[in-house]
Coordinates of C-alpha atoms in Angstrom, one line a residue:
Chain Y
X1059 CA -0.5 59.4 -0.9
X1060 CA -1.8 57.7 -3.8
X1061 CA 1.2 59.1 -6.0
X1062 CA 3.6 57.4 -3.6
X1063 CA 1.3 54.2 -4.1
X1064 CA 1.5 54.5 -7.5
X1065 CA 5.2 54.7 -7.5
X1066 CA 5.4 52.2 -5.5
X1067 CA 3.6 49.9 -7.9
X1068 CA 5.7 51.3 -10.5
X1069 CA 9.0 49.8 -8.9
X1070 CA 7.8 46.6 -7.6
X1071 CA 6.5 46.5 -11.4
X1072 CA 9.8 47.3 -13.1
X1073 CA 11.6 44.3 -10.2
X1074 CA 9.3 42.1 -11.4
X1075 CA 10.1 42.8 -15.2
X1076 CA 13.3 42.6 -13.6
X1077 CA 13.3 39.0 -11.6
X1078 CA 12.0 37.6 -14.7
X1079 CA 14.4 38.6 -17.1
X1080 CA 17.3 37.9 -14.2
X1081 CA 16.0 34.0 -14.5
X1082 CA 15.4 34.4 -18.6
X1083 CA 19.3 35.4 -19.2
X1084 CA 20.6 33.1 -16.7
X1085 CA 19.3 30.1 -17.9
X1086 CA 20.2 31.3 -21.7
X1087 CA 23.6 32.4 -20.7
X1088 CA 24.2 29.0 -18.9
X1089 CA 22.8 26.8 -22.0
X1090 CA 24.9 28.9 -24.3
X1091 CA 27.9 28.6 -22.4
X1092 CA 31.1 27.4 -24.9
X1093 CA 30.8 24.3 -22.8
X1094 CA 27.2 23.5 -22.4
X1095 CA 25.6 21.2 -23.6
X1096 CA 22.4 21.2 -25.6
X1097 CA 21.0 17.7 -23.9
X1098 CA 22.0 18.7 -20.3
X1099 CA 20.3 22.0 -20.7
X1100 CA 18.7 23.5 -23.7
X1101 CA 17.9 27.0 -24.3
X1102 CA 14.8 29.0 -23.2
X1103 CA 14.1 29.4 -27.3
X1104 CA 14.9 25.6 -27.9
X1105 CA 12.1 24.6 -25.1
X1106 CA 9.9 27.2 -27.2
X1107 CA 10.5 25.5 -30.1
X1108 CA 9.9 22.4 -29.3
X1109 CA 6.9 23.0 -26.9
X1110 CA 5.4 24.8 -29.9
X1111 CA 6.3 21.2 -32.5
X1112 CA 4.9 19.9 -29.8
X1113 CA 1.6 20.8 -29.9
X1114 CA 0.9 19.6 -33.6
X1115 CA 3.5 17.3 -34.1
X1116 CA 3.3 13.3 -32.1
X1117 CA 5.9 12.6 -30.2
X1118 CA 5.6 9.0 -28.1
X1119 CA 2.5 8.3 -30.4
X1120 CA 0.9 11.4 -29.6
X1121 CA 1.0 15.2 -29.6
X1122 CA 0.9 17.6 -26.1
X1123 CA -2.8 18.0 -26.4
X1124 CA -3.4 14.3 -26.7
X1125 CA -1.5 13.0 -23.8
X1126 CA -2.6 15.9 -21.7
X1127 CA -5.8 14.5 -22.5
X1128 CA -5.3 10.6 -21.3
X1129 CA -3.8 12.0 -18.3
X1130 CA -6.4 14.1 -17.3
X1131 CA -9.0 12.0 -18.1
X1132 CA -7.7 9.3 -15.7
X1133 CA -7.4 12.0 -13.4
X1134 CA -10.8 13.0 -13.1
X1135 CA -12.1 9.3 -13.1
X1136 CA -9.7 9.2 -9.6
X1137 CA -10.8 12.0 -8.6
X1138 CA -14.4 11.3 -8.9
X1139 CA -13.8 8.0 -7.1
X1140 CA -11.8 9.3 -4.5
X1141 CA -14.5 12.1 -3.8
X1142 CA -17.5 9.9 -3.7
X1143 CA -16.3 7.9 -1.2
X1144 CA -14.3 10.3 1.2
X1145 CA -16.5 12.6 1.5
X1146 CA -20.0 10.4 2.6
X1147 CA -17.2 8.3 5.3
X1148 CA -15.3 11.7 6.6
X1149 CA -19.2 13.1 7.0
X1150 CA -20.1 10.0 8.9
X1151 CA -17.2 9.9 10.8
X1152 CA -17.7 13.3 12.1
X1153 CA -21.5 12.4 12.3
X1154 CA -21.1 9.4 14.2
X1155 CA -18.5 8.2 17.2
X1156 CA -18.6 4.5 16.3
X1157 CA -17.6 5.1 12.8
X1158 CA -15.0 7.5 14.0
X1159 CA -13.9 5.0 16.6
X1160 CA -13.6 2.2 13.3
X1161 CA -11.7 4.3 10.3
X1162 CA -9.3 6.0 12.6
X1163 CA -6.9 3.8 12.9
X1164 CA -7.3 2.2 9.7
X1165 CA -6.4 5.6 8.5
X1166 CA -4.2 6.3 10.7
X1167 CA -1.8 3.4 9.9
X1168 CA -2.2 4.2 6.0
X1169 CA -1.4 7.7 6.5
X1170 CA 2.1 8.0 6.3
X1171 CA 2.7 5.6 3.5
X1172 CA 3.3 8.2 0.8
X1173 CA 0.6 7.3 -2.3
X1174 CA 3.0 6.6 -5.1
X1175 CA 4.3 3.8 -2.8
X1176 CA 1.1 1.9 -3.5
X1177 CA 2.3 2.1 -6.8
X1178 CA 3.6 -1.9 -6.6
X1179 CA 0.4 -3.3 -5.2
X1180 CA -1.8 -1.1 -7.6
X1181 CA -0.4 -3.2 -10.3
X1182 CA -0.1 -6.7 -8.6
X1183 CA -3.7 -6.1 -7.9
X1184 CA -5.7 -4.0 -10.8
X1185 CA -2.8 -3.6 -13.7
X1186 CA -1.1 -1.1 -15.6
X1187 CA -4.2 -0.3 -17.7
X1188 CA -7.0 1.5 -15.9
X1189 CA -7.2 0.2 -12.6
X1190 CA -3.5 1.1 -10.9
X1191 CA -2.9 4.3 -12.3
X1192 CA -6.6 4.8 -10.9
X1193 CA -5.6 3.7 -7.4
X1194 CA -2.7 5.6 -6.8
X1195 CA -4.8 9.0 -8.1
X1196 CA -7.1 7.5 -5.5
X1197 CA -4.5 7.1 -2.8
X1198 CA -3.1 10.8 -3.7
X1199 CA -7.0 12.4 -3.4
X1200 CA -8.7 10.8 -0.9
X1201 CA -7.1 11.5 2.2
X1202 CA -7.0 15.2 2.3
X1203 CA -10.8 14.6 0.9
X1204 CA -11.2 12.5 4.1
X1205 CA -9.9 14.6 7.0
X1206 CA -11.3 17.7 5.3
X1207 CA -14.9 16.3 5.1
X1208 CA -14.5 15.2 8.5
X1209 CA -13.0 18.4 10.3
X1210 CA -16.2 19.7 8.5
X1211 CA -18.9 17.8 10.3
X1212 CA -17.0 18.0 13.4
X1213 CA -17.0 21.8 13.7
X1214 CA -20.6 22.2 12.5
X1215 CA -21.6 25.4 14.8
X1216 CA -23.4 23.1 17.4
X1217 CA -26.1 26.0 17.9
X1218 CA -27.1 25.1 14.2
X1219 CA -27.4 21.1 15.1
X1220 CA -29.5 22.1 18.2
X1221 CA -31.5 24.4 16.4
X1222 CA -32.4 21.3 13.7
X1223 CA -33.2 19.2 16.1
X1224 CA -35.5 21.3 18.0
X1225 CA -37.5 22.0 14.8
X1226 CA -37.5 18.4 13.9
X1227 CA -35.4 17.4 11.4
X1228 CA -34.5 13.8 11.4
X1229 CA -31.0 12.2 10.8
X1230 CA -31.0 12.1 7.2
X1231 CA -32.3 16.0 7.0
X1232 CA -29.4 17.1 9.4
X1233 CA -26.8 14.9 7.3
X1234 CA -28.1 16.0 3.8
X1235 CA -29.9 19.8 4.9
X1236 CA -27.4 21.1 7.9
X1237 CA -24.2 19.4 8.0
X1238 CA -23.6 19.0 4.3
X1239 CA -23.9 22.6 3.3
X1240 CA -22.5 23.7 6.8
X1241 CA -18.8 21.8 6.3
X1242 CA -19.3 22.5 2.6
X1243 CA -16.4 25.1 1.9
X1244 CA -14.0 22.8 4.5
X1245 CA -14.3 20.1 2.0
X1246 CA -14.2 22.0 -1.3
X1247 CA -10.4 23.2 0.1
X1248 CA -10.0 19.6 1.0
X1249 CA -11.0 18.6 -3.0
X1250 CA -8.4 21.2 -4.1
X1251 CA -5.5 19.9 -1.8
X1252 CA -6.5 16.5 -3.2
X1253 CA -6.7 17.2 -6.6
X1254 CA -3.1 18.8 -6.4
X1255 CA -2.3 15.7 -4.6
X1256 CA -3.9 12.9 -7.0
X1257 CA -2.6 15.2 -9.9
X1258 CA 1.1 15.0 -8.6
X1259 CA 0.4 11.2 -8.0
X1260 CA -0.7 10.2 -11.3
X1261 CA 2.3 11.8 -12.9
X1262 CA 4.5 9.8 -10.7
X1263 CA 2.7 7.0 -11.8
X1264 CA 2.9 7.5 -15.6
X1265 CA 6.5 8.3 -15.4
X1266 CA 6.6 4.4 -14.1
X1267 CA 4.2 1.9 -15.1
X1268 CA 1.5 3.7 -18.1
X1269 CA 2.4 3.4 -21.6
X1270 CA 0.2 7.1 -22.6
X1271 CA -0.1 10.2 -20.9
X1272 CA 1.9 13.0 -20.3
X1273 CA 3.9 11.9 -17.5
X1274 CA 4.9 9.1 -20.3
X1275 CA 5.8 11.4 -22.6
X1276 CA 8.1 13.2 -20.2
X1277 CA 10.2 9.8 -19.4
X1278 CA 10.3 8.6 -22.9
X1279 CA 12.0 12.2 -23.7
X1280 CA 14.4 11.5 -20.9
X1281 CA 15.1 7.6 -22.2
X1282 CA 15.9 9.7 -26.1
X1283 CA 17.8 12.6 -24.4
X1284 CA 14.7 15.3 -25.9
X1285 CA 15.8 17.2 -22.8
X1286 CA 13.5 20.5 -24.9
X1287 CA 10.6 18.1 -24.5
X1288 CA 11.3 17.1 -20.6
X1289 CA 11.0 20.7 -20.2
X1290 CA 7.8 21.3 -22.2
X1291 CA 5.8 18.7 -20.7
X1292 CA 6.9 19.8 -17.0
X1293 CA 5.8 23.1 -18.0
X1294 CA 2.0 21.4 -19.5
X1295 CA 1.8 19.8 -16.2
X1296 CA 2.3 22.5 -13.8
X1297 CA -0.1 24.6 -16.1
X1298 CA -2.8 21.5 -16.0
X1299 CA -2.0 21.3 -12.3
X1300 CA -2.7 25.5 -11.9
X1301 CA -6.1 24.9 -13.9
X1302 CA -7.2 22.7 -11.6
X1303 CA -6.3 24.4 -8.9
X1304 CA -7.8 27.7 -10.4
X1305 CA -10.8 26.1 -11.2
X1306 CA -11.5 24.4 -7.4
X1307 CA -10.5 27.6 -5.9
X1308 CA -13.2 29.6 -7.7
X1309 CA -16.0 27.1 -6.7
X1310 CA -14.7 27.6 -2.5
X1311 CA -15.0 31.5 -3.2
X1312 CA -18.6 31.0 -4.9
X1313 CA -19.7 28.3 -1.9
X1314 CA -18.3 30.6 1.1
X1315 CA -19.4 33.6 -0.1
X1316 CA -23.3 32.9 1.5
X1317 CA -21.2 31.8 4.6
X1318 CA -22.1 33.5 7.5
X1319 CA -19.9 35.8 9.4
X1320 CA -19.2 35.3 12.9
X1321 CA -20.9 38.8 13.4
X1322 CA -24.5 37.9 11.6
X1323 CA -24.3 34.6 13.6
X1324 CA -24.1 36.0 17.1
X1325 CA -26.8 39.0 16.1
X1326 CA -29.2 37.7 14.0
X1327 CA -31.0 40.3 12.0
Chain V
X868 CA -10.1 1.7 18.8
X869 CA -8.1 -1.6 20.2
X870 CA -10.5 -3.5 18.8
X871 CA -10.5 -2.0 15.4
X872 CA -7.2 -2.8 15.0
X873 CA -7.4 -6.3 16.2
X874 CA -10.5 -7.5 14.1
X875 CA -7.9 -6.2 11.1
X876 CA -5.1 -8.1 12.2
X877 CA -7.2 -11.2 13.0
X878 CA -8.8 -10.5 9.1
X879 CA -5.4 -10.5 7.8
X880 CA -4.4 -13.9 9.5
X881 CA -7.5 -15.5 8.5
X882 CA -7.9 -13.9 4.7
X883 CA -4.1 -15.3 3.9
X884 CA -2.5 -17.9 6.3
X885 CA -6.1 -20.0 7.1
X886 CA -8.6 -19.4 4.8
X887 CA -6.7 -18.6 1.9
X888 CA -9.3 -16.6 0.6
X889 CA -6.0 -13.9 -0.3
X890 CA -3.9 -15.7 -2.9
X891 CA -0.1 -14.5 -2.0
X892 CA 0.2 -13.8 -4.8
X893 CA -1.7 -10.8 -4.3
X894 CA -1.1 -10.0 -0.8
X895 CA 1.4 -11.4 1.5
X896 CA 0.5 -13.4 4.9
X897 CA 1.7 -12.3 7.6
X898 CA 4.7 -14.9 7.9
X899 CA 6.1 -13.7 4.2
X900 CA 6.1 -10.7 5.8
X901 CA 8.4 -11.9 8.7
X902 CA 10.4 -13.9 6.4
X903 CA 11.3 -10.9 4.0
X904 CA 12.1 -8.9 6.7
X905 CA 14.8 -11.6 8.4
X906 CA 16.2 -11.5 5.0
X907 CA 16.5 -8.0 5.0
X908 CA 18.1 -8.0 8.5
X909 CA 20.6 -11.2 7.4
X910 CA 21.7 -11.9 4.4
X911 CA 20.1 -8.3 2.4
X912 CA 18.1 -7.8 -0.3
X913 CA 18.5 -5.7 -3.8
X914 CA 22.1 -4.5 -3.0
X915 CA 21.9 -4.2 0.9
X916 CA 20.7 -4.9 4.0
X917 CA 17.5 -3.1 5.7
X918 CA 20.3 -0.9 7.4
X919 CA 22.2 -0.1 4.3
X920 CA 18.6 1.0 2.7
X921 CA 17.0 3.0 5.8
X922 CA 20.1 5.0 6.0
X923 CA 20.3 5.5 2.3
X924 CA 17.0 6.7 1.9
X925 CA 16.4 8.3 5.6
X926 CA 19.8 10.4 5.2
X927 CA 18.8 12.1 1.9
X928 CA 15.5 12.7 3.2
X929 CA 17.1 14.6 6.7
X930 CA 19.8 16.3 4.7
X931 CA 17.7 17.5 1.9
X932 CA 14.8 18.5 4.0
X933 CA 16.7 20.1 6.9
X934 CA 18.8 22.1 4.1
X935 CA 16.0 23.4 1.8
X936 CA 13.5 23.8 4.1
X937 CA 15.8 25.9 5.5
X938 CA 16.6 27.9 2.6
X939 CA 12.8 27.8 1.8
X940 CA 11.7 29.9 5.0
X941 CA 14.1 31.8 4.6
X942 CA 13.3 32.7 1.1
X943 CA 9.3 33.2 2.4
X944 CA 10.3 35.6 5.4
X945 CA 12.2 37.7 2.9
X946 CA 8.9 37.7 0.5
X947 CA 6.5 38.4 3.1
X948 CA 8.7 41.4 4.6
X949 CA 9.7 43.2 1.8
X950 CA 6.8 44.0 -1.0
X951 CA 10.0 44.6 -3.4
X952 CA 11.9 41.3 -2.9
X953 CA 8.1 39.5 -2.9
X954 CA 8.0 41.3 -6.4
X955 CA 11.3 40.3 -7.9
X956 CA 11.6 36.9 -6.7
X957 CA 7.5 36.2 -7.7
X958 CA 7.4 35.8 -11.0
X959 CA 9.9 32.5 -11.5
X960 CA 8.1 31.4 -8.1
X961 CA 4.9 31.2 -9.4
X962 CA 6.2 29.9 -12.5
X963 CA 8.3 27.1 -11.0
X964 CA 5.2 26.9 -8.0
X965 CA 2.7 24.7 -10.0
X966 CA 5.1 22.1 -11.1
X967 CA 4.7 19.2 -8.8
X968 CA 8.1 17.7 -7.5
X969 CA 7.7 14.4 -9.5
X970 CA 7.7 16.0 -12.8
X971 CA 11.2 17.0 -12.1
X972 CA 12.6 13.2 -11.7
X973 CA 13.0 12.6 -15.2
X974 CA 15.1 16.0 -15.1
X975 CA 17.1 15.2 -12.5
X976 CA 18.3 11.8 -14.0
X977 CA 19.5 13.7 -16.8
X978 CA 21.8 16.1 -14.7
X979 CA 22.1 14.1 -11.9
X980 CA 22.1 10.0 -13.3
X981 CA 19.7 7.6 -10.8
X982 CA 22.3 7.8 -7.9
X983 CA 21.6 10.1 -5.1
X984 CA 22.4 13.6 -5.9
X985 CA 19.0 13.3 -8.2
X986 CA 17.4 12.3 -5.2
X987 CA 18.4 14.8 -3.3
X988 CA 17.5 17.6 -5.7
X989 CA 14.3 16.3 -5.6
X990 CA 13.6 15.7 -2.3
X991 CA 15.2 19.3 -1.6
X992 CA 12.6 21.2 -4.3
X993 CA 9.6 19.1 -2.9
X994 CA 10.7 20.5 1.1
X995 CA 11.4 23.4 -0.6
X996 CA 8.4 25.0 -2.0
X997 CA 5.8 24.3 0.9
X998 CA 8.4 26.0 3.5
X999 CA 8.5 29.3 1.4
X1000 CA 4.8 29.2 0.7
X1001 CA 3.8 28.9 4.4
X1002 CA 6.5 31.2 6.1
X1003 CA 5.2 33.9 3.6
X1004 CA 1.7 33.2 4.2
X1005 CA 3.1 33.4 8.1
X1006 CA 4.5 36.9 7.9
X1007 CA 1.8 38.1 5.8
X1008 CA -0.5 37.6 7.7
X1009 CA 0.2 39.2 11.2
X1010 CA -1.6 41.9 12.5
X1011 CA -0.2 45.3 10.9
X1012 CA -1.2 47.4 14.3
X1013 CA 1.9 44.6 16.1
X1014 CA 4.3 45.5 13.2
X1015 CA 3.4 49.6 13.7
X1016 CA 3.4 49.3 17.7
X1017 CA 6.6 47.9 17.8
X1018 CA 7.8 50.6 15.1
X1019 CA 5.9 53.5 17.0
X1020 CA 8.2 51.9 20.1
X1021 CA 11.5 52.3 18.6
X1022 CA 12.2 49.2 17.4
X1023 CA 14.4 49.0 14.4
X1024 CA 13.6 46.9 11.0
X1025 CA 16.2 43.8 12.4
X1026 CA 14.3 43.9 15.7
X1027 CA 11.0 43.9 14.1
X1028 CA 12.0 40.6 12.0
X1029 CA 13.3 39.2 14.9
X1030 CA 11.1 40.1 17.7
X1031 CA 7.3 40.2 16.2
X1032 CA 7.8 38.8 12.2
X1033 CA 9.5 35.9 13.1
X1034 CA 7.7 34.5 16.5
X1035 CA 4.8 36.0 14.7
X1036 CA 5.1 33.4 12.0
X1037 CA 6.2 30.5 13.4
X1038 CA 3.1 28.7 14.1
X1039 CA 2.6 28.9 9.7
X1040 CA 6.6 28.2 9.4
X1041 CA 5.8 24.7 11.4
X1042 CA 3.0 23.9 9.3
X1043 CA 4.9 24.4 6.2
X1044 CA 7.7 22.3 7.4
X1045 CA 5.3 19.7 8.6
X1046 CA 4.2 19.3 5.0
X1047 CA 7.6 19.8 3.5
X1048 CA 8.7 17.1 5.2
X1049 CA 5.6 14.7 4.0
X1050 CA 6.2 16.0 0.3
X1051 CA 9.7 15.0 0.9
X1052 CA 9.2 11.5 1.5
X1053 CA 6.7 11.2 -1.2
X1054 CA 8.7 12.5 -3.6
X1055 CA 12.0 10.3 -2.3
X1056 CA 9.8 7.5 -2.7
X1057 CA 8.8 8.5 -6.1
X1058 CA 12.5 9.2 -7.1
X1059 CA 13.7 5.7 -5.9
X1060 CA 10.7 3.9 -7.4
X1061 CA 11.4 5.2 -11.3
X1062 CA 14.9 4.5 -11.3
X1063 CA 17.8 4.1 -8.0
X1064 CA 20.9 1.5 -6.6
X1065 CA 19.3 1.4 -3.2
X1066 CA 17.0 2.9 -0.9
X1067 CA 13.7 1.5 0.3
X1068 CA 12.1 2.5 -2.9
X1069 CA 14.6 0.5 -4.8
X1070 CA 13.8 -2.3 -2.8
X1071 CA 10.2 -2.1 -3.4
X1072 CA 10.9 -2.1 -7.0
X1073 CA 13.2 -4.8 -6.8
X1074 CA 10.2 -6.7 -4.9
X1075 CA 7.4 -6.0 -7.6
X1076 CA 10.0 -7.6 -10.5
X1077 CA 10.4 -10.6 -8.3
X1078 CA 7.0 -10.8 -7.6
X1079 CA 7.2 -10.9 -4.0
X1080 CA 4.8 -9.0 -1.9
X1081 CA 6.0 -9.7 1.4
X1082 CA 8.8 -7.8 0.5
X1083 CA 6.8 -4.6 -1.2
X1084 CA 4.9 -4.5 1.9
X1085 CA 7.6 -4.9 4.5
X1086 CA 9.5 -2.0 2.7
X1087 CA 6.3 0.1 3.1
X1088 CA 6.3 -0.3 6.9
X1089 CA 9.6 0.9 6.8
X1090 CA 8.3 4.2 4.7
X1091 CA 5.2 4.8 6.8
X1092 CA 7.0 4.2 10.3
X1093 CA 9.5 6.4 9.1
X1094 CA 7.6 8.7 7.9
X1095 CA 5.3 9.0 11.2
X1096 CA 8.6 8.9 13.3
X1097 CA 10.5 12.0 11.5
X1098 CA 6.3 13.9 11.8
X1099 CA 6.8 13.1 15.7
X1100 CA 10.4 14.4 15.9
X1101 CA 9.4 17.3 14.2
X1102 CA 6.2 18.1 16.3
X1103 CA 8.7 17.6 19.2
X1104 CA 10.7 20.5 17.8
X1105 CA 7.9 22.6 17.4
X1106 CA 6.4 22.2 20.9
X1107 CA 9.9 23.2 22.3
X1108 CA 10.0 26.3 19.4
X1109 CA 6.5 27.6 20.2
X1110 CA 6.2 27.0 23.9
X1111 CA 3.3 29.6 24.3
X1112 CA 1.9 27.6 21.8
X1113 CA 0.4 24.4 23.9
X1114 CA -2.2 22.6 22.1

């Protein structure tokens, strides 16, 4: 049994090795074509190349690490804005009717404006410097943030409420010391289909109206045909994007791992 | 909930058209709004009229969406029910995976220019990649003892796709194609915004040059109601796919 596992995971091994390569020597066979052409589609060993120049050597007034940089730093200010705000409204929401009864269809109206079509009003009303690039990470995070924190709070096992009310607690221990922790993992995946969200966002945004960051770097590429240089900074930005997603996925293992199961909840040792 | 929605409205009266509070400048009154949208109707606006835009931007979401969403479930029932394909194909996925559908515009206006094949590559890999993921998540994740009943039972590996992997997934294949198709009208937005002829991006860019915000905003309605009108067509579709399904 475990030999035919084993060569099992041997094949699927070698089909990966095999996929990869497949992809590889397509795109090299199609870039060095007698009629390609380099700007339309450069090699897999030019994008190398130039990712690797890349890294040391400024291109649109800075090098890889530097735009990455900008970018992620007005990322995380959006984020953090986005968060702290979402999160206490989707909790009260879910806490209270009347609030619920208020945001809805405020929110409902906004929802299916996509965020990067903000993107003219962010800059009629806070600029191309901080403020609109901010906005539109904004508009990218906090929904999910929002109906996440909320679908929290709602499905709070109601046995838990009950149970903090008979003991006592008052309205700001329930908030802070039963439904916080309770909808806790809920809104960490919220925060991680946010940040893919706002992350996604902001590059839209920088490909438009920011004069730094990697999203800038990408378009100024395109606008000099550096077609090697398109590709390296799509490939930094889906790698930033993975970390970030990494990164929020460990913290929802680490928070529902003290989670109850449904089996401890019913039989309580 | 009536009442939410008319203190806003009666906010947005007051704030622009009789307090003036809101320069228009900075956000239109509720008449500029009216006004860009009969010249929309009449004589156009960047290029077109509202019906030359909608259809513009409302076809090449449909056709892109409806094609590589498509080819996207298809692609994730083949991963989730073969461990081999799942192994070949997974590599460039997860490569490709991370890269969010608006880092590809500046790509796609070097193969494609800023008319609308770009768009619809764009629009196609955003649908694309949420389709695959959730159709694969789908088939993964039915109960094995179904799969082996239905083996023990005699059924052969094209009755077991059809008959328990597929129905079995559904549910997961909707919800992938429910945010396909919101990922698709971001990224056509996106798309039209950094560089198009028409579309109701285009317009909205044309609007922020000129400075006039009853414009931007009219041409966000559009994108929102839009946007909430193909969601409620395809919910329809799904309540007639998944009767058994009622919520």
């Amino acid at each position: 049994m475990g030999a035919a596992l084993n060569g099992d995971g041997r094949v699927r091994a070698a089909l990966a090795v095999a996929g990869s390569a497949l992809f590889l020597s397509v795109w090299w066979l199609a870039a060095a074509a007698p009629h390609a052409n380099a700007l339309f589609l450069p090699s897999p060993v030019a994008v190398a190349v130039a990712f690797a120049r890349f890294v040391h050597e400024p291109f649109a007034n800075a090098t890889l690490p530097q735009h990455l940089a900008a970018s992620f730093g007005r990322f995380a200010l959006g984020f953090a804005l986005a968060v702290s705000v979402a999160i206490p409204l989707g909790l009260a929401m879910g806490w209270s009717r009347r609030v619920d009864d208020v945001v809805t269809p405020l929110f409902e109206a906004v929802r299916y404006v996509a965020p990067i079509a903000w993107l003219p009003f962010a800059v009629l009303w806070f600029g191309t410097g901080i403020g609109g690039p901010t906005m539109i990470i904004f508009a990218g995070v906090f929904p999910a943030c929002l109906v996440n924190a909320y679908r929290g709070a709602r499905f709070v096992d109601p046995v838990l409420l009950e149970a903090a009310r008979t003991l006592g607690a008052g309205n700001r221990r329930m908030l802070v010391e039963v439904m916080f922790p309770a909808a806790l993992p809920t809104i960490v995946a919220g925060l991680r289909i946010g940040a893919g969200s706002g992350w996604q966002s902001l590059i839209g945004a920088e490909l438009i109206i920011v004069s730094s960051g990697i999203g800038y770097a990408m378009v100024q590429a395109q606008s000099s045909l550096e077609t090697p240089i398109v590709i390296s900074t799509m490939l930094a930005i889906g790698a930033v994007g993975a970390g970030i997603d990494v990164l929020l996925r460990s913290l929802e293992r680490r928070l529902s791992r003290w989670r109850p199961t449904p089996e401890q909840r019913t039989t309580p040792s | 909930m009536t009442a939410t929605v008319m203190v806003a409205a009666a906010a947005w009266v007051v704030l622009t058209s009789v307090a003036h509070v809101v320069p228009a400048s900075r956000f239109p009154a509720p008449l500029d709004v009216l006004h860009a949208g009969r010249q929309l109707a009449t004589s156009g606006y960047a290029g077109a009229t509202i019906w030359g835009h909608v259809a513009t931007s409302l076809g090449t979401v449909i056709g892109a969406f409806a094609v590589a969403g498509a080819a996207g479930t298809l692609l994730g029932i083949l991963m989730g029910s073969s461990r081999r394909f799942e192994a070949f194909v997974n590599p460039v996925f997860l490569l490709l995976r991370p890269i969010p559908p608006l880092a590809w515009i500046p790509l796609a206006i070097v193969w494609f220019g800023i008319g609308v094949q770009s768009k619809i590559f764009v629009v196609s890999l955003a649908a694309f990649v949420p389709a695959a993921i959730n159709s694969y998540t789908g088939v993964r994740s039915i109960d094995p003892a179904l799969i082996a009943a239905a083996r023990v039972h005699g059924a052969s590996s094209r009755v077991v796709l059809g008959e328990v992997l597929i129905p079995g997934a559904l549910p997961m294949i909707f919800t992938g194609l429910r945010i396909s198709l919101q990922a698709s009208w971001a990224a056509l937005v996106a798309a039209e915004l950094v560089g198009a002829v028409a579309g109701l991006g285009h317009v909205m860019t044309s609007a922020a040059y000129d400075i006039y915000p009853g414009m931007v905003l009219y041409a966000m309605l559009w994108v929102g109601g839009l946007g909430a009108t193909t969601s409620l067509a395809l919910a329809a579709l799904e309540r007639r796919a998944i009767p058994w399904a009622r919520r």
